[in-house]
Amino acid sequence: MSNIYDCIIIGAGPAGLAAALYSARDRYSTLVLEKFYPGGQINTTDRIENYPGIVKISGPDLIAQQLKQVEQFGATIKTGAEVKDITALPDGNIKIAAGKNEYIGRCVILAVGSDYRRLGVPGEDEFRNAGAGVSYCGTCDAPFFRDKKVVAVGGGNTAVEDTLHLAKFAREVILVHRRNEFRATKVLVEELMTYVNKPDSNLNLRLDSVVAAIEGAGKVQRAIIQNVKTNEKETIDCDGVFIFVGMVPNTAFLSGRIELTEAGFIRCDTGWLRTAIPGVFAAGDCRVGAAMQLATAIGDGVNAAIMMKQYLRDRNWWKQPIPGAI
Amino acid sequence: MSNIYDCIIIGAGPAGLAAALYSARDRYSTLVLEKFYPGGQINTTDRIENYPGIVKISGPDLIAQQLKQVEQFGATIKTGAEVKDITALPDGNIKIAAGKNEYIGRCVILAVGSDYRRLGVPGEDEFRNAGAGVSYCGTCDAPFFRDKKVVAVGGGNTAVEDTLHLAKFAREVILVHRRNEFRATKVLVEELMTYVNKPDSNLNLRLDSVVAAIEGAGKVQRAIIQNVKTNEKETIDCDGVFIFVGMVPNTAFLSGRIELTEAGFIRCDTGWLRTAIPGVFAAGDCRVGAAMQLATAIGDGVNAAIMMKQYLRDRNWWKQPIPGAI
């Protein structure tokens, strides 16, 4: 069974639903395929205060608003539809296989998102939202930990950046890293060490160490740290644990089908979001160069849906450089 | 007098205020310089239904929400501050001259937006306000033309949208377009033609035609229409002329100071929004390659404010290609 749509969007998170709003409102036949249920990563956020225009909202409430908008304009959303394959057909259309169904899209927007890499330790899932105390995003949630004590985990660029960011808000930050050297770039590590070595610094390190467990009642109250060389354990009383051990884009099913980076991000031109396959756009946290914020993911969804119109009008547009771009 | 800020944002429209929210929330000292008052172009929009997450809002209400967010986090907003000059200093900081004041920014985000394009015909400037009869904004000024006769000009999305809006108020609307096909999206053109073809429609077309002059005494009394194929002229007695012929970026003050396209858009890499001057980003409708939508302008503001952090840490980042970009 085959159905032809002007636009098939894979993923019903903020980027995918933003694309669907624009595509459907422009009266393109629009299908959204979602592996689980709408929302993705943002569903785990109970308090968003950095989406411009909305002073405060929860992730699920934002998604409910986006769904309401999309449904007004008549896009079809299929949940529980896990895409397994994507193929460029000789006629230039794109075939999408999801379970037993096949769909044909004149355009496809990949908005599959990313997931935070988990530590996989006891307590991590139980307290997984900023209100309960486990967070994966310093930029998003640091302001909620003003004058509190937090543990941070990681050793890469984001870990060091976000830990320095946390230290602007929290009373005290303990950064736990399993090696005794940081992977982050030199300039970041220098900034980190300068900050740590200040007199009365509110940022301290536990190197060669891991978080073995996160404990509390209803919310985070302490982290159990273990030194990987001595196996010694330490209990740190704290209000939150920030886990900065990377992002995993949800692109495993695209491997070998579209160009990905080593880390699994979808390669595209970062201005108009065109991938290596004509007609296939990438939007949001799954693409290279993304700022990984809600507003930028939503901007991407809109951008892809606007640019799609150029391609539907003229397939030669795909190879056109962006006029005036540096 | 000189003040040093981490981030100076020029323009307090949606893009500038989005950048300010992120910059201030990240505790960077943040100054927003606005020529008039906050909002810019979006202030003239009374109904937004395509900003993801908000089902319906007016432009001024959206800006009020953005201002509330920005002020929560302590950015300084100076209104009536028209920037006249921008200079890269030998130390890499950026000097901004606004009136008698000078400010130094470690980074600058240009979010100056775009303005209405003028026709440049006799009478246009003389009658340029809704009271006298020339307007660029159907949403703002249509109610002043209730039961009157007006001429509208243009063929793009805004032209068609605003002409349909005008027809709800005016006794009669004549839409003048210099080609015989509309650039507007299919759905809009369909709506327009359905409306025009109604029996006794109050909306009529003059295709392949231009407005050659606007005439009157004290206020608009007639428009001179010229057919571009036959050169025939027609005088239409009317009370107003609505000009919907596009946007011009507000970048005249940047000419010779930063790389612009011929049309005046700021040249940048469209992924991370870096202009030709290190430390100076461009965000929103004033840059090359922009989708010219509210959500994409806001995404740009956030993107620039996130990327700014990379540059503040390491100036060599400015020349770095976006990893994995095609």
PDB file of N, CA, C and O in Angstrom, chain B residues 49 64 77 155 178:
ATOM      1  N   GLU B  49      -0.841  33.390  13.801  1.00  0.00           N
ATOM      2  CA  GLU B  49      -1.324  32.040  14.125  1.00  0.00           C
ATOM      3  C   GLU B  49      -0.335  30.984  13.647  1.00  0.00           C
ATOM      4  O   GLU B  49      -0.636  29.813  13.620  1.00  0.00           O
ATOM      5  N   ALA B  64       5.300  42.100  24.114  1.00  0.00           N
ATOM      6  CA  ALA B  64       5.152  42.330  25.559  1.00  0.00           C
ATOM      7  C   ALA B  64       5.640  41.120  26.351  1.00  0.00           C
ATOM      8  O   ALA B  64       6.315  41.260  27.381  1.00  0.00           O
ATOM      9  N   ILE B  77      17.621  47.686  28.071  1.00  0.00           N
ATOM     10  CA  ILE B  77      17.073  48.041  26.758  1.00  0.00           C
ATOM     11  C   ILE B  77      17.008  49.553  26.663  1.00  0.00           C
ATOM     12  O   ILE B  77      16.389  50.205  27.502  1.00  0.00           O
ATOM     13  N   GLY B 155       2.006  41.700  -5.386  1.00  0.00           N
ATOM     14  CA  GLY B 155       1.624  40.369  -5.840  1.00  0.00           C
ATOM     15  C   GLY B 155       2.153  39.236  -4.970  1.00  0.00           C
ATOM     16  O   GLY B 155       1.978  38.072  -5.300  1.00  0.00           O
ATOM     17  N   ARG B 178       1.970  44.319 -11.217  1.00  0.00           N
ATOM     18  CA  ARG B 178       2.672  44.606 -12.481  1.00  0.00           C
ATOM     19  C   ARG B 178       2.853  43.388 -13.381  1.00  0.00           C
ATOM     20  O   ARG B 178       3.217  43.519 -14.544  1.00  0.00           O
TER      21      ARG B 178
END
